[in-house]
XYZ file of C-alpha atoms in Angstrom:
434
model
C 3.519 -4.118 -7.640
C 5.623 -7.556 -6.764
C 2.142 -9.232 -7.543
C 1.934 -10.243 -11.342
C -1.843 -10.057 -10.435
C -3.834 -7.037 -9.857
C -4.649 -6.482 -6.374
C -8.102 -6.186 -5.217
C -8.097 -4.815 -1.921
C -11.308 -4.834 -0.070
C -12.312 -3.263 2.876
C -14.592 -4.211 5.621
C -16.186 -7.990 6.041
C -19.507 -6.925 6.174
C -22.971 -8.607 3.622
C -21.021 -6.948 0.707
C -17.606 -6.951 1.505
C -17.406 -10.875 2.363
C -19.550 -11.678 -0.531
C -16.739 -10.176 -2.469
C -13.665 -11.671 -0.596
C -15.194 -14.932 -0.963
C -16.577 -15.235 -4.937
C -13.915 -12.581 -6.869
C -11.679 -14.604 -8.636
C -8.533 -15.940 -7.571
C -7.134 -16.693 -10.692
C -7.862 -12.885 -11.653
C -6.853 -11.117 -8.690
C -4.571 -10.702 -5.712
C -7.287 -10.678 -3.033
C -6.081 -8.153 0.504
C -8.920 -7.909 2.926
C -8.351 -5.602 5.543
C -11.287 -5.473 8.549
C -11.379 -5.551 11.821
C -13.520 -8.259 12.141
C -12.071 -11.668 10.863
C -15.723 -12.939 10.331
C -19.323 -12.274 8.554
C -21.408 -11.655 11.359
C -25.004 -12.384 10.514
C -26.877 -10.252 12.281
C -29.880 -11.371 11.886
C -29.234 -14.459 13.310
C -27.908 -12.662 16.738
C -30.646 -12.505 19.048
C -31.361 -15.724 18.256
C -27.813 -17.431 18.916
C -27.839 -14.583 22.325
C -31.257 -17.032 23.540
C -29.443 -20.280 23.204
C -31.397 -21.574 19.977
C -27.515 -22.473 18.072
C -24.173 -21.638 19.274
C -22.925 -18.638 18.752
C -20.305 -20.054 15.870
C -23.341 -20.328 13.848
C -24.207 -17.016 13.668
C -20.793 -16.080 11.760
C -18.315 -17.093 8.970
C -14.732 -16.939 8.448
C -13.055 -14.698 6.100
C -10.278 -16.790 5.456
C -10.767 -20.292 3.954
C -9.356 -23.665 3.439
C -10.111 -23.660 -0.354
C -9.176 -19.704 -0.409
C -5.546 -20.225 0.853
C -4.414 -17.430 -1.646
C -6.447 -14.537 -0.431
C -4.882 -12.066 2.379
C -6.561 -11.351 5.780
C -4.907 -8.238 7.729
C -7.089 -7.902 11.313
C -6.475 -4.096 10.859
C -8.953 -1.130 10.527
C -8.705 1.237 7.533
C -7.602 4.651 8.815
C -7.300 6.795 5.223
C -7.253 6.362 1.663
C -4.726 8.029 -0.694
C -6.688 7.620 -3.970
C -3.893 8.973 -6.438
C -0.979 6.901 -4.897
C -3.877 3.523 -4.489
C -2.873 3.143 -1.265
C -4.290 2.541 2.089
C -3.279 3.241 5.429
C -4.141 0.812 8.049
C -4.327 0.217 11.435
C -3.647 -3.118 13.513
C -6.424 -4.266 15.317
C -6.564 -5.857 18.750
C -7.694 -8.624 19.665
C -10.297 -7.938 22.982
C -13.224 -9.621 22.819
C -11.879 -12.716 23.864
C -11.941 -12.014 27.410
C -15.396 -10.108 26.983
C -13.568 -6.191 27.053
C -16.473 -3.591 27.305
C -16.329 -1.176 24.266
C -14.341 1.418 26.249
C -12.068 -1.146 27.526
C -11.554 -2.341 23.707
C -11.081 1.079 22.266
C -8.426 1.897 24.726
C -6.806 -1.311 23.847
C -6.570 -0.351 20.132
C -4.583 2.885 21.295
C -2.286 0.646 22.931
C -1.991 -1.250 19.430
C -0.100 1.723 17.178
C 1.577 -1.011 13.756
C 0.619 1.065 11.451
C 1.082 -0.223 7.479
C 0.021 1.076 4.443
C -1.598 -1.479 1.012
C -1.310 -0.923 -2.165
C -4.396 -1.920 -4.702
C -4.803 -1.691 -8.137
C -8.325 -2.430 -7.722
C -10.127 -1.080 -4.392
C -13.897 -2.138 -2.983
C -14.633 0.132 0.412
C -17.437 -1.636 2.559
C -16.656 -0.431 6.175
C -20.199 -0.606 7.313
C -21.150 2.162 9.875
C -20.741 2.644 13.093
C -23.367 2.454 16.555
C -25.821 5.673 16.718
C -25.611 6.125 20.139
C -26.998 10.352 19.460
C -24.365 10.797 21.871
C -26.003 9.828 24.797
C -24.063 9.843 28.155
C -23.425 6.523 29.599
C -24.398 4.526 26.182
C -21.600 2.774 25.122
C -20.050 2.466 28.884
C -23.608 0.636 30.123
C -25.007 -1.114 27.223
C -25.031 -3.897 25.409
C -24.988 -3.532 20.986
C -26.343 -6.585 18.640
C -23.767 -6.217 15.945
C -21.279 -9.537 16.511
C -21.388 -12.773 18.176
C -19.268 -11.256 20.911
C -22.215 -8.942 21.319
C -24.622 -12.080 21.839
C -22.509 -13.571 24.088
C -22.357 -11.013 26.516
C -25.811 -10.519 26.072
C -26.723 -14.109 26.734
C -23.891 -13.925 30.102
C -26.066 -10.377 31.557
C -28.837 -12.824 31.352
C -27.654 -15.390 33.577
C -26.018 -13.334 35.755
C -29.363 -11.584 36.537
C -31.076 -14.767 37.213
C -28.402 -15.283 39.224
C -28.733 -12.006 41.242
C -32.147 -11.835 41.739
C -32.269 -15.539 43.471
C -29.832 -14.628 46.293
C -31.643 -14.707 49.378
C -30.922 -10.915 50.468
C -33.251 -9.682 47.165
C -35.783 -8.194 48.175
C -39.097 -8.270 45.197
C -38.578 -4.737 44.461
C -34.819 -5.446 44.045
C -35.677 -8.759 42.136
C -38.035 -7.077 39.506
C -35.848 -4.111 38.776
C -32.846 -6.416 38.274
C -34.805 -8.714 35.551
C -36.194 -5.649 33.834
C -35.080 -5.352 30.354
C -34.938 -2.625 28.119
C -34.639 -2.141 24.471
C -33.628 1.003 23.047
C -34.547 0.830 19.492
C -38.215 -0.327 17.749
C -36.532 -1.345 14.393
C -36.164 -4.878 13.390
C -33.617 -5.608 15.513
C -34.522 -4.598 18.625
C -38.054 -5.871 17.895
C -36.647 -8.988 17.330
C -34.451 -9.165 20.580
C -37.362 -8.685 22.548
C -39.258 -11.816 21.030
C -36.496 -14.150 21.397
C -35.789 -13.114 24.652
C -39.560 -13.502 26.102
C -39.767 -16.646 24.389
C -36.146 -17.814 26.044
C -37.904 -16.556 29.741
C -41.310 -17.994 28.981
C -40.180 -21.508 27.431
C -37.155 -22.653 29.120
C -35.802 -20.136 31.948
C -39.113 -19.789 34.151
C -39.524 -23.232 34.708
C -35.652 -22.854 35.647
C -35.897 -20.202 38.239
C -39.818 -20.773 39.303
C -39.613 -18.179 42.509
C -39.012 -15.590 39.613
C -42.028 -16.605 37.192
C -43.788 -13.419 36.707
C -41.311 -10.832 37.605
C -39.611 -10.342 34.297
C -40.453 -7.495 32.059
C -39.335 -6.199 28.999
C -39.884 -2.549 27.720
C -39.019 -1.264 23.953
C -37.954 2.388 23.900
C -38.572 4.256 20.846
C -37.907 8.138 20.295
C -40.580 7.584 16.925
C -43.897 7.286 17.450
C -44.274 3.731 16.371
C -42.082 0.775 15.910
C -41.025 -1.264 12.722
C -41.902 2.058 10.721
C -40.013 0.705 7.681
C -42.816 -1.674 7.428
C -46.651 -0.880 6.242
C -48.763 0.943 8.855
C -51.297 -1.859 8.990
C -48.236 -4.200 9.730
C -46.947 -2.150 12.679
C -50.031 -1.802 14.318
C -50.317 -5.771 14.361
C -46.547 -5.585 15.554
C -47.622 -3.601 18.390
C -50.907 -5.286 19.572
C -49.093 -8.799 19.113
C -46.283 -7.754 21.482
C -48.108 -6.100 24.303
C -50.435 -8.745 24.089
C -47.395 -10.872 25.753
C -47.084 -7.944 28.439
C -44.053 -6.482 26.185
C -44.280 -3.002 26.871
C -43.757 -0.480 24.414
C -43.178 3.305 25.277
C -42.450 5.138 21.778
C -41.701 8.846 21.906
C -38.962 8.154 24.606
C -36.458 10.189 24.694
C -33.236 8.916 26.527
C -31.407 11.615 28.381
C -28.575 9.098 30.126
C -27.757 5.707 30.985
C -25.877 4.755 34.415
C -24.790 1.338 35.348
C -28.419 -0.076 36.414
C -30.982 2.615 35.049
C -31.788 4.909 32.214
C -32.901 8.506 32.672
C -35.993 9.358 29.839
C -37.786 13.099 29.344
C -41.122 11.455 29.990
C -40.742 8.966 32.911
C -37.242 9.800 34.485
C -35.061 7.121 36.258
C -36.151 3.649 34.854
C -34.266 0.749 36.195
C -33.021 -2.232 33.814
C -30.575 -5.277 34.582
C -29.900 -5.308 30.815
C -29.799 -2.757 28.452
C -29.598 -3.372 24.594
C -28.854 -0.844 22.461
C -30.215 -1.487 19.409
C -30.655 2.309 17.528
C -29.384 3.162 13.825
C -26.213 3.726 12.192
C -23.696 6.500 11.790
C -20.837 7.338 9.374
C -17.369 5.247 10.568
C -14.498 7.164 10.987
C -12.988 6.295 7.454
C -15.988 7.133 5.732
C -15.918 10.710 7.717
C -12.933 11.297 6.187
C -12.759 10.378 2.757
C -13.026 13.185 -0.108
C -15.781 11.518 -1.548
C -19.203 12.794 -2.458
C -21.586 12.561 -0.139
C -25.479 13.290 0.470
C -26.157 16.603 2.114
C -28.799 15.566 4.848
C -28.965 12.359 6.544
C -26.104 9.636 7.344
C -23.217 10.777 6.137
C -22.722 7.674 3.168
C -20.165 7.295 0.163
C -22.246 8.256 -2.906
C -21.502 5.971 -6.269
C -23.158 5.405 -9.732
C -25.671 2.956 -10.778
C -22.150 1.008 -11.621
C -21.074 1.397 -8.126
C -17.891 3.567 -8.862
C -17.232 6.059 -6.048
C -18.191 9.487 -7.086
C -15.535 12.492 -6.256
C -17.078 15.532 -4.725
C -17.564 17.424 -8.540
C -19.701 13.745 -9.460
C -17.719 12.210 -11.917
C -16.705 8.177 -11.201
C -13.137 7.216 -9.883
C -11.568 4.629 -11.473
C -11.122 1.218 -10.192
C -12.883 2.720 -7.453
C -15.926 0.686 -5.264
C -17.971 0.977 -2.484
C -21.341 -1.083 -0.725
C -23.119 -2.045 2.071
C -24.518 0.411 4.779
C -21.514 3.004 4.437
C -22.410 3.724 0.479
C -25.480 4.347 -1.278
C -26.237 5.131 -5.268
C -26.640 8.400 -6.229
C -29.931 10.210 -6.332
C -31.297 6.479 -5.425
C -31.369 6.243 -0.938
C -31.192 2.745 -1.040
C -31.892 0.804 2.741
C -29.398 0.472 5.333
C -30.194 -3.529 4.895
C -28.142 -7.053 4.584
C -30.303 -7.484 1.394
C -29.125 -4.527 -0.194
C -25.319 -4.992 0.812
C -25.549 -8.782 -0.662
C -27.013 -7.815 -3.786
C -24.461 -5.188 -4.550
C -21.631 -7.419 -3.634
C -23.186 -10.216 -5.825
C -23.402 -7.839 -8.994
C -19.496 -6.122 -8.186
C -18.515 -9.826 -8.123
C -20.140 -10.913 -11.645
C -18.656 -7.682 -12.698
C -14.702 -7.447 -11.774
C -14.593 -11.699 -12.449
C -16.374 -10.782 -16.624
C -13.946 -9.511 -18.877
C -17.030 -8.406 -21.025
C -17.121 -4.643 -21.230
C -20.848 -4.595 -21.854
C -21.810 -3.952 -18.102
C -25.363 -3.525 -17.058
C -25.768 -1.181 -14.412
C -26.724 -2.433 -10.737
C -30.671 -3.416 -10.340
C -31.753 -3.511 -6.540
C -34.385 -6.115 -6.176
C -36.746 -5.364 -3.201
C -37.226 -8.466 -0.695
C -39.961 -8.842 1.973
C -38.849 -7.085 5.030
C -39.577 -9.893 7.924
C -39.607 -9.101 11.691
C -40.424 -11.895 14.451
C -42.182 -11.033 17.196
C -42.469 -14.017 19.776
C -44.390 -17.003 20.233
C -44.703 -18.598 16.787
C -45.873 -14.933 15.420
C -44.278 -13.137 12.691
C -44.971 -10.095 10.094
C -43.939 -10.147 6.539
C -44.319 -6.417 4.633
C -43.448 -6.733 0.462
C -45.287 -7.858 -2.334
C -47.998 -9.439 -0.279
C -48.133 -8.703 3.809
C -47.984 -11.918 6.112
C -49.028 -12.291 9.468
C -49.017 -14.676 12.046
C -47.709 -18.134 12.171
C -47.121 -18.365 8.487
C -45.026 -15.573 8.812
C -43.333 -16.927 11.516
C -42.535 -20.190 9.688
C -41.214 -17.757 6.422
C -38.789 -15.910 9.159
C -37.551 -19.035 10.369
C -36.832 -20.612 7.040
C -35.153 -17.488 5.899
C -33.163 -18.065 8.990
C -31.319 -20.531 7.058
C -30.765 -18.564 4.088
C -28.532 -15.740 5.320
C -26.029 -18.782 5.834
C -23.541 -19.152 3.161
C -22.591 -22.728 3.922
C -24.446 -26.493 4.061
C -22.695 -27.276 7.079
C -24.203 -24.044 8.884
C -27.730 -24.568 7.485
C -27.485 -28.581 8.396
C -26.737 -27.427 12.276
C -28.679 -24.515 12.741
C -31.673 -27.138 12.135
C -30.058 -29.806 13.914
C -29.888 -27.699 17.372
C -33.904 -25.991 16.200
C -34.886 -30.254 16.543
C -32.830 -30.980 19.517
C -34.241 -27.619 21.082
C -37.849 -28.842 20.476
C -36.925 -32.194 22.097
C -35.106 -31.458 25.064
C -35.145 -27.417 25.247
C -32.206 -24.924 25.633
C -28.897 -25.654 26.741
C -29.004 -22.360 28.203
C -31.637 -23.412 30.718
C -29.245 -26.129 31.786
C -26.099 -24.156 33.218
């Protein structure tokens, strides 16, 4: 190594990964983060920054900082690890989002991209995070639009606009207008659950009184192949979730099973051809390519996930810890433990891999996952809260919006995300304003 200082390599800018990049020491440590993603992207903050409550620069942080000259940012994906030789094999990343590529247009601009270099660690921390579930569906990734990065939001907020825009030309007729403002979820998880709420309350505060000729032709549909939605949360909880959205006309058609999507409709089992003018896809994760491929341990049913110890050391296939060896977030889980697919769990665990590589006490406790209250908005000042004690209602509400503020690492975010909430209850959206 030219470095006199260990190199801590970390992969993937994910909850855990950037939590790392940005509180390892260094003083301690040569600091290489290799992602193809030169941001945090807090997710739950992307449905909201899609509807026009902050910009979109909010709802994400930068790997590299002024104060954090020293550490290393390679825009590159991880292709394969050599764990004897501590080296990784990466992958230059293109740029493509800029100009608003579609995901096939973007992974056939990576192709194009072939620099390949390899980086040597001492020290390595794998937090990839997993991939879009899309159960293979024809027509998914070419037709729909994810919630995973503030590209993804901006698009999002664009195919909103852009309908509005559509469905006021003069040649629409009201069959033509309704079917082009019909919006469909796939997904009744947090996320999509969320989406839906922001985006009635964007139609229903601000962009009706925009577009008053369309008042009352919007609809929004949740898809759901289980047979309710927000089932990580208490049954009780879920059936309030359900009555509180289709009491805004939100409809909600669980046990739908997509067969394909085309450009302006999806096929289901039980209904057939359902038009939409925007599809989001907002389903569960899979395994990314790197964690595929790794000769790692891994569970035997379920998403394929890098198994560790309570100490968070990668386990080899036979179970026994690798040295210098880490992995968190959504693409690793403890063994014998099935911890959450959940920011909480992914900050936590890059928190406590922090406290440990920066002690030089050997007397290390092992990791401790304290559960959190699982929050979900669902539209009009109306929230549910599941954990130690189950909210509902505008006090939940007024707990998801504060907690809003605290997935933000940074004052300066915090201080504007509330500066645009007050301007937005003064004067409304920007987006209503185009």
């Amino acid at each position: 190594m030219s470095s006199k200082k260990p190199v801590l390599a970390v992969i993937g800018s994910g909850w855990g990964g950037f939590t790392l990049t940005q509180k390892a020491s260094l003083s301690k440590y040569d600091i290489k983060v290799i992602s193809p993603v030169r941001t945090i992207q807090y997710t739950p903050l992307l449905a909201s920054a899609a509807c026009g409550l902050f910009n979109f620069r909010l709802a994400e942080e930068p790997v590299r900082r002024k104060h954090r000259a020293d550490l290393q940012y390679f825009k590159a994906a991880a292709e394969s690890i050599d764990f004897d030789a501590r080296v990784i094999r990466c992958r230059a990343a293109a740029d493509t989002t800029a100009d608003g590529a579609t995901f096939a247009a973007a992974a056939a601009a990576e192709k194009q991209h072939p620099e390949t270099f390899d980086v040597a660690y001492d020290k390595l921390c794998i937090a990839p995070g997993c991939a879009v579930q899309d159960f293979g569906t024809p027509g998914a990734k070419q037709h729909a639009l994810f919630l995973r990065t503030t590209d993804d939001a901006r698009r999002i907020q664009q195919r909103v606009l852009e309908m509005l825009d559509r469905a006021s030309l003069p040649t629409a007729t009201e069959a033509e207008q309704r079917d082009v403002l019909n919006i469909r979820i796939v997904g009744g998880g947090a996320i999509g659950i969320e989406a839906a709420a922001e985006l009635w309350d964007l139609w229903h505060e601000d962009l009706r009184f925009l577009v008053p000729h369309l008042d009352g032709k919007m609809t929004i549909t949740i898809h759901d192949v289980a047979p309710t939605i927000l089932s990580t949360f208490d049954a009780r909880l879920s059936e309030y979730a359900t009555s509180s959205l289709k009491g805004k006309d939100v409809q909600i058609k669980t046990g739908s099973h997509i067969q394909r999507v085309e450009a302006d409709a999806i096929h289901t089992k039980e209904d057939g051809r359902l038009p939409f003018g925007l599809l989001i896809w907002a389903t569960g994760n899979k395994a990314s390519p790197l964690v595929e491929q790794l000769d790692v341990k891994k569970p035997e049913k379920g998403l394929p996930r890098i198994l560790t110890d309570k100490y968070l050391r990668v386990l080899r296939p036979d179970g026994s810890p690798m040295e210098d060896v880490y992995a968190l977030g959504d693409a690793a889980d403890i063994d014998g433990e099935s911890l959450p697919t959940l920011a909480e769990v992914a900050l936590q665990k890059g928190e406590y891999l922090t406290d440990v590589l920066n002690s030089d006490s050997e007397d290390v406790q092992h990791f401790h996952y304290k559960q959190r209250s699982l929050l979900a908005y669902l539209g009009r000042h109306d929230g549910v809260i599941g954990g130690r004690q189950d909210w509902t209602g505008v006090s939940a509400w007024l707990a998801w919006r504060s907690g809003s503020l605290g997935w933000t690492r940074s004052w300066r975010r915090k201080i504007s995300i509330a500066i645009s909430w007050a301007f937005i209850w003064l004067g409304g959206r920007d987006i209503a304003r185009y």
